[in-house]
């Protein structure tokens, strides 16, 4: 079954185990309930699409045997009226499905030494109970995985309706068909669940260690440690290191410990440490993202000439009697410093701005260079279900 797949499943690959995380993810009981509903719906759809292998064998009958064959088995309806999911601290996730039912269409064939018959049939199985416990171990490469550690299935009533030639014998046939159907259900339910979990586990292990943010940077979201499972939530510690695209040299920062506030009202919480933003800044600085050239061609709102600068800086007016278009080159000279505050974060940028005159032959002439220091505070708020930011230039 898919349990949050894969947004949860976000918690994957290699990393230095037991180091402080850059990102924390909290999945609460509400998140698990949502995942349960989505997962059970996917399970129902998959069961109704699947065609099961034929079932054949024999049952003892007096001095002989009743040979049976059940083929073209197809689930037409599945109901999960009662299902719950809960966390077992330090162990894993417990899923309980109660009073489930399913309806199956099939072809049947029965033969004894005295008579034989065949036809179509419908099987309704009710009062099915499944209890499964899943664990989330971590391999030596830092991949998280999911495995079935405990499973128990019980089934109650099986009602069979047969269509065939010898209608008066159908009640006789039914009791010999109930046994193998019940046996197959009880013996195969947990192995089938285990097979489904193994497929999910393979998908988890195949996920890439790095996720591109854009053309300039990638983020490593591997697990730093085993998922921490508590009664009301699961906490995932992710490495949360941002690298320049294709360059995985460790950044010159060390993650400090931090914690998510003790809350569980929402389905999912994401917490980003200062380390995450520091490595982001370093990655984009290394990739040259803070080097910007502004011209009239690249920005339609930019329409500045040497005449404007000449009115401010007399040396420019002496050099450029005729007004020429201006080109600006902005460059960060150091890695921008990002600091987290209680309700906002600040960005401090050390840089330079070089101003060029664009001459008629398209060549450029440097006019002057000035150093720039900018300190900006950014506060984030949610308004009308949208994340909004307000910016304040401190200096």
PDB file of N, CA, C and O in Angstrom, residues 284-321:
ATOM      1  N   UNK A 284      24.446  28.955  -4.499  1.00  0.00           N
ATOM      2  CA  UNK A 284      24.104  29.913  -5.552  1.00  0.00           C
ATOM      3  C   UNK A 284      25.222  30.922  -5.777  1.00  0.00           C
ATOM      4  O   UNK A 284      25.441  31.369  -6.910  1.00  0.00           O
ATOM      5  N   UNK A 285      25.942  31.271  -4.712  1.00  0.00           N
ATOM      6  CA  UNK A 285      27.098  32.158  -4.879  1.00  0.00           C
ATOM      7  C   UNK A 285      28.169  31.478  -5.726  1.00  0.00           C
ATOM      8  O   UNK A 285      28.724  32.072  -6.652  1.00  0.00           O
ATOM      9  N   UNK A 286      28.438  30.188  -5.408  1.00  0.00           N
ATOM     10  CA  UNK A 286      29.444  29.430  -6.162  1.00  0.00           C
ATOM     11  C   UNK A 286      29.035  29.285  -7.624  1.00  0.00           C
ATOM     12  O   UNK A 286      29.880  29.325  -8.528  1.00  0.00           O
ATOM     13  N   UNK A 287      27.740  29.134  -7.861  1.00  0.00           N
ATOM     14  CA  UNK A 287      27.243  28.954  -9.234  1.00  0.00           C
ATOM     15  C   UNK A 287      27.136  30.274  -9.990  1.00  0.00           C
ATOM     16  O   UNK A 287      26.796  30.277 -11.179  1.00  0.00           O
ATOM     17  N   UNK A 288      27.432  31.398  -9.318  1.00  0.00           N
ATOM     18  CA  UNK A 288      27.400  32.699  -9.997  1.00  0.00           C
ATOM     19  C   UNK A 288      26.032  33.318 -10.108  1.00  0.00           C
ATOM     20  O   UNK A 288      25.817  34.226 -10.933  1.00  0.00           O
ATOM     21  N   UNK A 289      25.069  32.871  -9.282  1.00  0.00           N
ATOM     22  CA  UNK A 289      23.705  33.384  -9.387  1.00  0.00           C
ATOM     23  C   UNK A 289      23.598  34.841  -8.968  1.00  0.00           C
ATOM     24  O   UNK A 289      22.635  35.528  -9.340  1.00  0.00           O
ATOM     25  N   UNK A 290      24.578  35.331  -8.171  1.00  0.00           N
ATOM     26  CA  UNK A 290      24.493  36.712  -7.690  1.00  0.00           C
ATOM     27  C   UNK A 290      25.260  37.690  -8.584  1.00  0.00           C
ATOM     28  O   UNK A 290      25.438  38.857  -8.214  1.00  0.00           O
ATOM     29  N   UNK A 291      25.731  37.210  -9.729  1.00  0.00           N
ATOM     30  CA  UNK A 291      26.363  38.095 -10.707  1.00  0.00           C
ATOM     31  C   UNK A 291      25.333  38.436 -11.778  1.00  0.00           C
ATOM     32  O   UNK A 291      24.899  37.567 -12.539  1.00  0.00           O
ATOM     33  N   UNK A 292      24.931  39.694 -11.829  1.00  0.00           N
ATOM     34  CA  UNK A 292      23.819  40.106 -12.695  1.00  0.00           C
ATOM     35  C   UNK A 292      24.262  41.274 -13.567  1.00  0.00           C
ATOM     36  O   UNK A 292      24.894  42.224 -13.087  1.00  0.00           O
ATOM     37  N   UNK A 293      23.902  41.196 -14.823  1.00  0.00           N
ATOM     38  CA  UNK A 293      24.129  42.305 -15.755  1.00  0.00           C
ATOM     39  C   UNK A 293      22.780  42.866 -16.170  1.00  0.00           C
ATOM     40  O   UNK A 293      21.896  42.123 -16.612  1.00  0.00           O
ATOM     41  N   UNK A 294      22.627  44.193 -16.022  1.00  0.00           N
ATOM     42  CA  UNK A 294      21.356  44.842 -16.346  1.00  0.00           C
ATOM     43  C   UNK A 294      21.585  45.831 -17.484  1.00  0.00           C
ATOM     44  O   UNK A 294      22.433  46.736 -17.398  1.00  0.00           O
ATOM     45  N   UNK A 295      20.834  45.661 -18.547  1.00  0.00           N
ATOM     46  CA  UNK A 295      20.867  46.598 -19.677  1.00  0.00           C
ATOM     47  C   UNK A 295      19.432  46.902 -20.081  1.00  0.00           C
ATOM     48  O   UNK A 295      18.476  46.271 -19.612  1.00  0.00           O
ATOM     49  N   UNK A 296      19.298  47.849 -20.964  1.00  0.00           N
ATOM     50  CA  UNK A 296      17.968  48.206 -21.460  1.00  0.00           C
ATOM     51  C   UNK A 296      17.343  47.036 -22.209  1.00  0.00           C
ATOM     52  O   UNK A 296      16.132  46.842 -22.188  1.00  0.00           O
ATOM     53  N   UNK A 297      18.193  46.205 -22.859  1.00  0.00           N
ATOM     54  CA  UNK A 297      17.675  45.070 -23.621  1.00  0.00           C
ATOM     55  C   UNK A 297      17.155  43.964 -22.713  1.00  0.00           C
ATOM     56  O   UNK A 297      16.198  43.267 -23.042  1.00  0.00           O
ATOM     57  N   UNK A 298      17.821  43.775 -21.566  1.00  0.00           N
ATOM     58  CA  UNK A 298      17.426  42.683 -20.672  1.00  0.00           C
ATOM     59  C   UNK A 298      16.322  43.086 -19.710  1.00  0.00           C
ATOM     60  O   UNK A 298      15.673  42.213 -19.128  1.00  0.00           O
ATOM     61  N   UNK A 299      16.111  44.376 -19.521  1.00  0.00           N
ATOM     62  CA  UNK A 299      15.067  44.841 -18.602  1.00  0.00           C
ATOM     63  C   UNK A 299      14.374  46.051 -19.209  1.00  0.00           C
ATOM     64  O   UNK A 299      14.984  47.123 -19.357  1.00  0.00           O
ATOM     65  N   UNK A 300      13.120  45.888 -19.581  1.00  0.00           N
ATOM     66  CA  UNK A 300      12.402  46.962 -20.280  1.00  0.00           C
ATOM     67  C   UNK A 300      12.189  48.184 -19.391  1.00  0.00           C
ATOM     68  O   UNK A 300      11.973  49.288 -19.888  1.00  0.00           O
ATOM     69  N   UNK A 301      12.238  47.978 -18.043  1.00  0.00           N
ATOM     70  CA  UNK A 301      12.028  49.101 -17.138  1.00  0.00           C
ATOM     71  C   UNK A 301      13.313  49.897 -16.897  1.00  0.00           C
ATOM     72  O   UNK A 301      13.289  50.948 -16.269  1.00  0.00           O
ATOM     73  N   UNK A 302      14.424  49.361 -17.377  1.00  0.00           N
ATOM     74  CA  UNK A 302      15.716  50.002 -17.135  1.00  0.00           C
ATOM     75  C   UNK A 302      16.018  50.947 -18.309  1.00  0.00           C
ATOM     76  O   UNK A 302      16.292  50.530 -19.421  1.00  0.00           O
ATOM     77  N   UNK A 303      15.943  52.241 -18.033  1.00  0.00           N
ATOM     78  CA  UNK A 303      16.172  53.239 -19.092  1.00  0.00           C
ATOM     79  C   UNK A 303      16.979  54.399 -18.496  1.00  0.00           C
ATOM     80  O   UNK A 303      16.481  55.492 -18.269  1.00  0.00           O
ATOM     81  N   UNK A 304      18.256  54.090 -18.226  1.00  0.00           N
ATOM     82  CA  UNK A 304      19.131  55.073 -17.593  1.00  0.00           C
ATOM     83  C   UNK A 304      20.282  55.377 -18.547  1.00  0.00           C
ATOM     84  O   UNK A 304      20.838  54.478 -19.177  1.00  0.00           O
ATOM     85  N   UNK A 305      20.632  56.643 -18.624  1.00  0.00           N
ATOM     86  CA  UNK A 305      21.733  57.060 -19.500  1.00  0.00           C
ATOM     87  C   UNK A 305      22.824  57.722 -18.674  1.00  0.00           C
ATOM     88  O   UNK A 305      22.651  58.004 -17.481  1.00  0.00           O
ATOM     89  N   UNK A 306      23.940  57.981 -19.326  1.00  0.00           N
ATOM     90  CA  UNK A 306      25.061  58.645 -18.649  1.00  0.00           C
ATOM     91  C   UNK A 306      24.674  60.060 -18.216  1.00  0.00           C
ATOM     92  O   UNK A 306      25.283  60.619 -17.301  1.00  0.00           O
ATOM     93  N   UNK A 307      23.668  60.600 -18.866  1.00  0.00           N
ATOM     94  CA  UNK A 307      23.229  61.953 -18.503  1.00  0.00           C
ATOM     95  C   UNK A 307      22.716  61.984 -17.065  1.00  0.00           C
ATOM     96  O   UNK A 307      22.965  62.944 -16.321  1.00  0.00           O
ATOM     97  N   UNK A 308      21.982  60.931 -16.666  1.00  0.00           N
ATOM     98  CA  UNK A 308      21.439  60.878 -15.302  1.00  0.00           C
ATOM     99  C   UNK A 308      22.582  60.771 -14.296  1.00  0.00           C
ATOM    100  O   UNK A 308      22.616  61.484 -13.281  1.00  0.00           O
ATOM    101  N   UNK A 309      23.559  59.881 -14.566  1.00  0.00           N
ATOM    102  CA  UNK A 309      24.688  59.752 -13.655  1.00  0.00           C
ATOM    103  C   UNK A 309      25.544  61.028 -13.667  1.00  0.00           C
ATOM    104  O   UNK A 309      26.140  61.389 -12.651  1.00  0.00           O
ATOM    105  N   UNK A 310      25.603  61.688 -14.812  1.00  0.00           N
ATOM    106  CA  UNK A 310      26.392  62.909 -14.907  1.00  0.00           C
ATOM    107  C   UNK A 310      25.878  64.020 -14.022  1.00  0.00           C
ATOM    108  O   UNK A 310      26.643  64.857 -13.542  1.00  0.00           O
ATOM    109  N   UNK A 311      24.558  64.029 -13.802  1.00  0.00           N
ATOM    110  CA  UNK A 311      23.992  65.055 -12.932  1.00  0.00           C
ATOM    111  C   UNK A 311      24.311  64.796 -11.466  1.00  0.00           C
ATOM    112  O   UNK A 311      24.207  65.687 -10.625  1.00  0.00           O
ATOM    113  N   UNK A 312      24.719  63.539 -11.171  1.00  0.00           N
ATOM    114  CA  UNK A 312      25.049  63.179  -9.789  1.00  0.00           C
ATOM    115  C   UNK A 312      26.558  63.168  -9.570  1.00  0.00           C
ATOM    116  O   UNK A 312      27.058  63.638  -8.540  1.00  0.00           O
ATOM    117  N   UNK A 313      27.272  62.649 -10.572  1.00  0.00           N
ATOM    118  CA  UNK A 313      28.726  62.514 -10.465  1.00  0.00           C
ATOM    119  C   UNK A 313      29.370  63.367 -11.562  1.00  0.00           C
ATOM    120  O   UNK A 313      29.287  63.019 -12.751  1.00  0.00           O
ATOM    121  N   UNK A 314      29.965  64.476 -11.227  1.00  0.00           N
ATOM    122  CA  UNK A 314      30.520  65.397 -12.243  1.00  0.00           C
ATOM    123  C   UNK A 314      31.540  64.743 -13.156  1.00  0.00           C
ATOM    124  O   UNK A 314      31.619  65.087 -14.346  1.00  0.00           O
ATOM    125  N   UNK A 315      32.337  63.802 -12.659  1.00  0.00           N
ATOM    126  CA  UNK A 315      33.346  63.162 -13.503  1.00  0.00           C
ATOM    127  C   UNK A 315      32.715  62.428 -14.671  1.00  0.00           C
ATOM    128  O   UNK A 315      33.284  62.361 -15.775  1.00  0.00           O
ATOM    129  N   UNK A 316      31.537  61.857 -14.457  1.00  0.00           N
ATOM    130  CA  UNK A 316      30.848  61.153 -15.552  1.00  0.00           C
ATOM    131  C   UNK A 316      30.409  62.152 -16.606  1.00  0.00           C
ATOM    132  O   UNK A 316      30.515  61.898 -17.814  1.00  0.00           O
ATOM    133  N   UNK A 317      29.943  63.340 -16.189  1.00  0.00           N
ATOM    134  CA  UNK A 317      29.505  64.365 -17.138  1.00  0.00           C
ATOM    135  C   UNK A 317      30.671  64.858 -17.979  1.00  0.00           C
ATOM    136  O   UNK A 317      30.523  65.123 -19.176  1.00  0.00           O
ATOM    137  N   UNK A 318      31.866  64.957 -17.371  1.00  0.00           N
ATOM    138  CA  UNK A 318      33.037  65.404 -18.133  1.00  0.00           C
ATOM    139  C   UNK A 318      33.444  64.356 -19.171  1.00  0.00           C
ATOM    140  O   UNK A 318      33.846  64.706 -20.293  1.00  0.00           O
ATOM    141  N   UNK A 319      33.331  63.113 -18.789  1.00  0.00           N
ATOM    142  CA  UNK A 319      33.755  62.060 -19.703  1.00  0.00           C
ATOM    143  C   UNK A 319      32.755  61.877 -20.835  1.00  0.00           C
ATOM    144  O   UNK A 319      33.129  61.701 -21.992  1.00  0.00           O
ATOM    145  N   UNK A 320      31.487  61.936 -20.498  1.00  0.00           N
ATOM    146  CA  UNK A 320      30.453  61.619 -21.479  1.00  0.00           C
ATOM    147  C   UNK A 320      29.598  62.846 -21.737  1.00  0.00           C
ATOM    148  O   UNK A 320      28.608  63.098 -21.059  1.00  0.00           O
ATOM    149  N   UNK A 321      30.020  63.642 -22.743  1.00  0.00           N
ATOM    150  CA  UNK A 321      29.232  64.829 -23.115  1.00  0.00           C
ATOM    151  C   UNK A 321      27.939  64.409 -23.794  1.00  0.00           C
ATOM    152  O   UNK A 321      26.864  64.969 -23.560  1.00  0.00           O
TER     153      UNK A 321
END
